[in-house]
Coordinates of C-alpha atoms in Angstrom, one line a residue:
X1 CA -27.1 22.9 40.0
X2 CA -28.6 19.4 41.8
X3 CA -26.4 17.6 38.8
X4 CA -23.4 19.6 39.8
X5 CA -23.6 18.8 43.5
X6 CA -24.0 15.0 42.6
X7 CA -20.8 15.0 40.4
X8 CA -18.9 16.8 43.3
X9 CA -20.2 13.9 45.6
X10 CA -19.4 11.3 43.3
X11 CA -15.7 12.6 42.6
X12 CA -15.1 12.9 46.2
X13 CA -16.4 9.5 46.8
X14 CA -14.2 7.8 44.2
X15 CA -11.1 9.6 45.7
X16 CA -11.7 8.4 49.2
X17 CA -12.2 4.7 47.7
X18 CA -8.6 5.5 46.0
X19 CA -7.1 6.7 49.1
X20 CA -7.8 3.4 51.1
X21 CA -5.2 0.6 51.1
X22 CA -5.3 -2.1 48.8
X23 CA -7.7 -4.8 50.1
X24 CA -5.4 -8.4 50.8
X25 CA -5.5 -10.8 48.0
X26 CA -6.5 -14.1 49.7
X27 CA -3.8 -16.6 49.6
X28 CA -3.8 -19.4 46.7
X29 CA -5.7 -22.6 48.1
X30 CA -4.7 -26.2 47.1
X31 CA -7.3 -28.2 45.8
X32 CA -7.4 -32.0 45.0
X33 CA -9.6 -31.4 42.1
X34 CA -9.2 -29.6 38.6
X35 CA -11.9 -27.0 38.8
X36 CA -11.5 -26.2 35.0
X37 CA -12.7 -29.6 34.4
X38 CA -15.1 -30.4 37.1
X39 CA -18.6 -31.2 36.2
X40 CA -21.7 -31.9 38.1
X41 CA -22.7 -32.1 42.1
X42 CA -20.0 -34.4 42.9
X43 CA -21.8 -38.0 42.8
X44 CA -21.3 -40.9 41.0
X45 CA -22.5 -39.4 37.6
X46 CA -20.1 -36.3 38.2
X47 CA -16.4 -35.8 37.0
X48 CA -14.6 -34.4 39.9
X49 CA -11.6 -33.3 37.6
X50 CA -9.2 -36.3 38.7
X51 CA -8.1 -39.4 36.4
X52 CA -6.9 -42.1 38.8
X53 CA -5.0 -44.8 38.0
X54 CA -5.2 -47.9 40.3
X55 CA -2.9 -50.6 40.2
X56 CA -3.8 -53.9 41.9
X57 CA -7.4 -53.8 41.9
X58 CA -8.0 -57.1 41.4
X59 CA -6.8 -57.9 45.0
X60 CA -8.7 -57.9 48.4
X61 CA -8.8 -54.2 48.4
X62 CA -9.5 -53.3 45.0
X63 CA -13.2 -53.2 45.0
X64 CA -13.8 -51.4 47.8
X65 CA -11.2 -48.7 46.9
X66 CA -12.6 -48.4 43.2
X67 CA -16.1 -48.2 44.8
X68 CA -15.4 -45.4 46.8
X69 CA -13.2 -43.3 44.1
X70 CA -16.1 -43.9 41.7
X71 CA -18.8 -42.7 44.3
X72 CA -17.1 -39.3 44.1
X73 CA -16.8 -39.0 40.3
X74 CA -13.5 -39.8 39.5
X75 CA -12.3 -41.1 36.4
X76 CA -10.4 -44.4 37.2
X77 CA -8.1 -46.4 34.8
X78 CA -7.4 -50.0 36.2
X79 CA -4.5 -52.1 34.9
X80 CA -4.9 -55.9 34.6
X81 CA -2.8 -58.5 33.8
X82 CA -5.2 -61.4 33.9
X83 CA -8.1 -62.7 32.3
X84 CA -10.7 -59.5 31.9
X85 CA -13.4 -61.4 33.2
X86 CA -11.6 -61.2 36.8
X87 CA -12.4 -57.6 36.7
X88 CA -15.8 -57.4 35.4
X89 CA -17.2 -56.5 39.1
X90 CA -15.5 -53.2 38.8
X91 CA -17.1 -52.1 35.9
X92 CA -20.6 -51.4 37.2
X93 CA -19.5 -49.5 40.4
X94 CA -19.1 -46.6 38.1
X95 CA -20.9 -44.3 35.7
X96 CA -20.7 -45.4 31.7
X97 CA -17.2 -44.8 30.6
X98 CA -16.1 -43.7 33.8
X99 CA -14.1 -47.0 34.5
X100 CA -11.5 -48.1 31.9
X101 CA -9.4 -51.2 31.8
X102 CA -5.8 -51.3 30.4
X103 CA -3.6 -54.6 30.0
X104 CA -0.2 -54.1 31.4
X105 CA 2.7 -56.0 32.9
X106 CA 4.8 -54.8 35.9
X107 CA 8.0 -55.2 34.3
X108 CA 6.9 -53.5 31.1
X109 CA 7.6 -49.7 31.3
X110 CA 5.9 -49.1 27.9
X111 CA 2.4 -50.8 29.3
X112 CA 2.7 -48.8 32.3
X113 CA 3.4 -45.6 30.5
X114 CA 0.3 -46.1 28.7
X115 CA -1.8 -46.2 31.6
X116 CA -0.5 -43.2 32.9
X117 CA -0.8 -40.8 30.0
X118 CA -3.8 -39.1 31.1
X119 CA -3.6 -39.6 34.9
X120 CA -3.1 -36.9 37.6
X121 CA -3.4 -39.3 40.7
X122 CA -1.7 -43.3 41.1
X123 CA -2.8 -45.5 43.9
X124 CA -0.4 -48.4 44.2
X125 CA -2.2 -51.5 45.7
X126 CA 0.0 -54.3 44.3
X127 CA 1.4 -56.8 46.8
X128 CA 1.8 -60.5 47.3
X129 CA 1.7 -63.1 50.2
X130 CA 3.1 -65.6 48.0
X131 CA 6.1 -65.3 45.7
X132 CA 6.1 -66.9 42.3
X133 CA 8.5 -67.9 39.7
X134 CA 8.4 -64.6 38.0
X135 CA 7.4 -62.1 40.8
X136 CA 9.2 -62.8 44.1
X137 CA 8.2 -60.3 46.9
X138 CA 11.5 -58.6 46.0
X139 CA 10.4 -57.9 42.6
X140 CA 6.9 -57.0 43.4
X141 CA 7.4 -55.0 46.6
X142 CA 10.5 -53.3 46.0
X143 CA 11.4 -53.2 42.3
X144 CA 7.7 -52.6 40.9
X145 CA 7.0 -50.0 43.6
X146 CA 9.9 -48.0 42.3
X147 CA 9.2 -48.5 38.6
X148 CA 5.5 -47.6 39.2
X149 CA 6.9 -44.4 41.3
X150 CA 9.6 -43.5 38.9
X151 CA 7.5 -43.6 35.5
X152 CA 4.9 -41.6 37.6
X153 CA 7.0 -39.0 38.4
X154 CA 8.4 -38.7 34.9
X155 CA 4.9 -38.7 33.3
X156 CA 3.9 -35.9 35.2
X157 CA 1.6 -37.4 37.8
X158 CA 0.7 -35.1 40.7
X159 CA 0.3 -37.5 43.4
X160 CA 1.3 -41.4 44.3
X161 CA 0.0 -43.3 47.0
X162 CA 1.4 -46.4 47.8
X163 CA 0.0 -49.1 50.3
X164 CA 2.5 -50.7 52.4
X165 CA 1.6 -52.7 55.6
X166 CA 2.1 -51.9 59.4
X167 CA 5.4 -52.9 60.9
X168 CA 7.2 -52.8 57.7
X169 CA 10.8 -52.7 58.2
X170 CA 14.1 -53.1 55.9
X171 CA 15.7 -54.9 58.9
X172 CA 13.0 -57.1 60.7
X173 CA 13.7 -59.2 63.6
X174 CA 14.5 -62.7 63.6
X175 CA 11.4 -64.8 62.7
X176 CA 10.0 -68.1 64.2
X177 CA 8.8 -69.8 61.2
X178 CA 11.1 -68.1 58.8
X179 CA 14.7 -66.6 59.5
X180 CA 13.2 -63.0 59.0
X181 CA 10.0 -61.8 57.5
X182 CA 10.5 -61.3 53.9
X183 CA 7.0 -59.4 53.6
X184 CA 7.6 -57.0 56.2
X185 CA 11.5 -56.5 54.8
X186 CA 10.2 -56.0 51.3
X187 CA 7.4 -53.8 52.0
X188 CA 10.0 -51.5 54.1
X189 CA 12.4 -51.5 51.3
X190 CA 9.6 -50.7 49.0
X191 CA 8.6 -47.6 51.0
X192 CA 12.2 -46.3 50.9
X193 CA 12.1 -46.9 47.0
X194 CA 9.0 -45.1 46.5
X195 CA 10.3 -42.1 48.8
X196 CA 13.4 -41.9 46.7
X197 CA 11.6 -41.8 43.2
X198 CA 8.5 -39.8 44.6
X199 CA 9.4 -37.8 47.5
X200 CA 6.1 -36.2 47.9
X201 CA 4.2 -39.7 47.9
X202 CA 1.6 -40.9 50.6
X203 CA 2.6 -44.2 52.3
X204 CA 0.0 -46.2 54.0
X205 CA 0.3 -48.9 56.5
X206 CA -2.6 -50.8 57.4
X207 CA -2.8 -53.2 59.8
X208 CA -3.8 -56.8 59.4
X209 CA -7.1 -56.5 57.2
X210 CA -10.2 -58.7 57.1
X211 CA -13.4 -58.9 54.9
X212 CA -14.8 -60.7 52.2
X213 CA -11.9 -62.9 50.3
X214 CA -9.3 -61.6 52.7
X215 CA -6.1 -63.1 54.1
X216 CA -7.0 -63.4 57.8
X217 CA -10.6 -65.2 58.5
X218 CA -10.6 -67.1 55.1
X219 CA -7.1 -68.4 55.9
X220 CA -7.5 -69.2 59.8
X221 CA -11.2 -70.4 59.9
X222 CA -10.6 -73.3 57.2
X223 CA -10.1 -77.3 57.4
X224 CA -6.7 -76.7 56.3
X225 CA -5.9 -74.9 59.6
X226 CA -8.0 -77.2 61.6
X227 CA -6.7 -80.9 61.7
X228 CA -8.9 -83.9 61.6
X229 CA -8.4 -84.2 65.6
X230 CA -9.9 -80.4 65.6
X231 CA -6.9 -78.8 67.0
X232 CA -5.7 -75.5 65.9
X233 CA -2.0 -74.8 65.8
X234 CA -0.9 -71.4 66.8
X235 CA 2.5 -69.7 67.5
X236 CA 2.8 -69.7 71.3
X237 CA -1.0 -70.7 71.3
X238 CA -1.6 -67.1 70.0
X239 CA -1.4 -65.8 73.9
X240 CA 2.0 -63.3 72.9
X241 CA 0.6 -62.0 69.8
X242 CA -1.4 -58.7 69.8
X243 CA -3.2 -57.7 66.8
X244 CA -5.3 -54.7 65.8
X245 CA -7.4 -55.9 62.7
X246 CA -9.2 -53.4 60.4
X247 CA -12.0 -53.7 58.1
X248 CA -10.9 -53.6 54.3
X249 CA -13.8 -51.0 54.0
X250 CA -12.2 -48.6 56.6
X251 CA -9.1 -48.6 54.7
X252 CA -10.6 -47.9 51.5
X253 CA -12.3 -45.0 52.9
X254 CA -9.4 -43.7 54.5
X255 CA -7.4 -43.8 51.0
X256 CA -10.7 -42.0 49.5
X257 CA -9.8 -39.4 51.9
X258 CA -6.4 -39.1 51.2
X259 CA -7.2 -38.7 47.4
X260 CA -9.5 -35.8 48.5
X261 CA -7.0 -34.2 50.6
X262 CA -4.0 -32.8 48.8
X263 CA -2.1 -32.0 52.2
X264 CA -1.5 -35.7 52.7
X265 CA 1.3 -35.3 50.4
X266 CA 4.5 -36.8 51.6
X267 CA 2.9 -38.1 54.9
X268 CA 2.9 -41.8 56.3
X269 CA -0.3 -43.0 57.9
X270 CA -1.0 -46.0 59.8
X271 CA -4.3 -47.2 59.8
X272 CA -5.3 -49.6 62.6
X273 CA -8.7 -51.0 63.9
X274 CA -10.4 -49.4 66.7
X275 CA -9.4 -52.1 69.3
X276 CA -6.2 -54.3 69.9
X277 CA -6.8 -58.1 70.8
X278 CA -4.5 -61.2 71.7
X279 CA -4.5 -63.5 68.7
X280 CA -5.7 -66.3 70.8
X281 CA -9.1 -64.4 71.5
X282 CA -9.8 -63.3 67.9
X283 CA -9.4 -67.2 67.0
X284 CA -11.1 -68.5 69.5
X285 CA -14.3 -66.1 68.9
X286 CA -14.0 -67.0 64.8
X287 CA -14.4 -70.6 65.4
X288 CA -17.4 -70.3 67.9
X289 CA -19.0 -68.0 65.1
X290 CA -18.0 -70.7 62.7
X291 CA -20.0 -73.4 64.6
X292 CA -17.0 -75.5 65.5
X293 CA -18.8 -76.3 68.6
X294 CA -19.6 -79.8 70.8
X295 CA -23.1 -79.7 69.8
X296 CA -22.3 -80.2 66.2
X297 CA -19.5 -82.9 66.9
X298 CA -16.5 -80.8 67.0
X299 CA -13.8 -80.6 69.8
X300 CA -12.2 -77.4 69.0
X301 CA -8.7 -77.1 70.9
X302 CA -6.5 -74.3 70.3
X303 CA -2.6 -75.1 71.3
X304 CA 1.0 -74.0 70.7
X305 CA 2.7 -77.2 71.2
X306 CA 4.8 -78.9 68.2
X307 CA 2.5 -80.2 65.5
X308 CA 4.3 -82.2 63.1
X309 CA 1.2 -83.2 61.2
X310 CA 0.4 -79.3 60.5
X311 CA 4.1 -78.4 59.7
X312 CA 4.3 -81.5 57.2
X313 CA 1.1 -80.2 55.7
X314 CA 2.1 -76.8 55.4
X315 CA 5.9 -77.8 53.9
X316 CA 3.8 -80.1 51.2
X317 CA 1.4 -77.3 50.3
X318 CA 4.5 -74.8 50.0
X319 CA 6.2 -77.3 47.6
X320 CA 2.9 -77.8 45.7
X321 CA 2.9 -74.0 45.0
X322 CA 6.3 -74.0 44.2
X323 CA 6.0 -76.9 41.3
X324 CA 2.8 -75.5 39.9
X325 CA 3.3 -71.7 40.7
X326 CA 0.2 -70.9 42.3
X327 CA -1.1 -69.8 45.6
X328 CA -1.6 -72.2 48.4
X329 CA -3.4 -72.0 51.7
X330 CA -0.8 -72.6 53.8
X331 CA 2.3 -70.3 54.0
X332 CA 5.0 -69.9 56.3
X333 CA 5.6 -66.1 55.6
X334 CA 2.1 -65.4 56.2
X335 CA 2.1 -67.3 59.1
X336 CA 5.0 -65.4 60.4
X337 CA 3.4 -61.9 59.9
X338 CA -0.2 -62.6 61.2
X339 CA 0.9 -65.0 64.1
X340 CA 4.3 -64.0 65.3
X341 CA 4.5 -60.3 64.6
X342 CA 2.9 -57.9 67.0
X343 CA 0.7 -54.8 65.5
X344 CA 1.7 -51.7 67.0
X345 CA 1.7 -48.2 66.1
X346 CA 5.0 -46.1 65.9
X347 CA 3.2 -42.6 66.2
X348 CA 2.2 -41.6 62.6
X349 CA -1.3 -40.0 61.9
X350 CA -4.2 -42.5 61.6
X351 CA -7.8 -42.4 60.9
X352 CA -8.4 -39.3 63.1
X353 CA -6.2 -37.0 61.0
X354 CA -8.3 -38.1 57.9
X355 CA -11.6 -37.5 59.4
X356 CA -12.8 -41.1 59.9
X357 CA -13.9 -41.4 63.3
X358 CA -16.5 -44.3 63.3
X359 CA -14.8 -47.7 62.6
X360 CA -16.0 -51.2 62.1
X361 CA -15.7 -53.5 65.1
X362 CA -14.3 -56.8 64.7
X363 CA -16.9 -58.4 67.0
X364 CA -19.8 -57.6 64.4
X365 CA -18.1 -57.2 60.9
X366 CA -15.3 -60.3 61.6
X367 CA -17.8 -62.5 63.6
X368 CA -20.2 -62.1 60.0
X369 CA -17.4 -63.4 58.0
X370 CA -16.4 -66.2 60.0
X371 CA -20.4 -67.2 60.4
X372 CA -20.1 -67.4 56.6
X373 CA -17.4 -70.0 56.7
X374 CA -19.5 -72.4 59.0
X375 CA -17.9 -75.9 59.2
X376 CA -21.6 -77.2 59.7
X377 CA -23.0 -76.1 56.5
X378 CA -26.4 -77.7 56.4
X379 CA -27.3 -76.0 59.7
X380 CA -29.4 -72.8 59.3
X381 CA -29.0 -70.9 62.6
X382 CA -32.1 -69.2 63.7
X383 CA -32.2 -66.3 66.4
X384 CA -32.0 -67.7 69.9
X385 CA -30.8 -71.2 68.6
X386 CA -27.4 -70.9 70.2
X387 CA -26.2 -69.0 73.1
X388 CA -23.7 -66.0 71.7
X389 CA -20.1 -66.9 72.1
X390 CA -18.4 -64.7 74.7
X391 CA -16.7 -61.6 73.0
X392 CA -12.8 -61.4 72.7
X393 CA -11.2 -59.3 75.3
X394 CA -9.9 -56.2 73.9
X395 CA -7.9 -52.9 74.8
X396 CA -7.1 -49.4 72.9
X397 CA -5.0 -49.5 70.0
X398 CA -1.1 -49.9 71.2
X399 CA 1.3 -47.0 70.2
X400 CA 4.9 -48.0 70.9
X401 CA 8.6 -47.2 69.4
X402 CA 9.3 -51.0 69.5
X403 CA 7.5 -54.1 69.9
X404 CA 10.1 -55.9 71.6
X405 CA 8.0 -55.7 75.0
X406 CA 5.6 -58.3 73.2
X407 CA 8.4 -60.6 72.1

């Protein structure tokens, strides 16, 4: 009798469960990793399931980006087109066998297809400040970006991340050093080309970046910018230009967050530093940190007056670069972008949307880089030897629809 009662109770329970509504099936959640291949706890010795190809890894931003990606267990393909010894620093940031190198040429589609054969994510960091005989800014920023985006789509790549520049515009305003900024024009056309070929691509527009071997501190704190009379020429003395410099490591962190977040597809991000400064304040601070001081025999003066010596030196270096097909320390195109173009956001998402809250400040990180470029090399400064230079005046980042208000 007891067994029969238990059987009846079990049958009633089954009927009651069957009579209930079918439980809701959870919605599919997109992920930036391939769970079927993911191995390990997620650190440098793991495999996230992503194979990331990083074009332009030999540039200023390449090392911090590759380091961030390798730290999360991504397998990284690094195409290169120069001597392999220039890439050796990138080898040690990842686990053994997780960073692979392949020679390629930006105009050779076969070599591009080879490096994209097993990749599901592509990051394009290719860019130039100085045009050369084989690679003009148009060929690098527009045709090259279009070619990479098109081949990535044809090879079945899931995601394409393209590095542009803050203020990129296919029709830039008339410039001072040049007729119109070719750098910003080609960067703007490059964004359109990438969108045409890869509609779900993520565009990243960083402001003026600084760090080791950058194009800002290394470019301006040098004896090429400072004349023998210790004068430094700046467009309108640097008092009419607003810059929001961002540390290169923060931009690399932002790119790593974009790789991990698949919801960033099709979006445009503007990554700027935490503060806005006048160009004059930044240059004064950097030169004081670099020991360009009266007690060391320097009489630093910043001015915006016509400087025949500096302009003649700039033209001479540009001619040298055109003749020998090499980069030069003075370039009017880059001066137009840095000195005569304001860094102003247009309302696109920034670091906050990527979860990056704590950003490096120029007063500490930028001042340290300027300190390393001291004009008085044989002086080893000790704590308290010199008064701390006054900090540059700063304001919150600027968000405007147009930078005409600063013209």
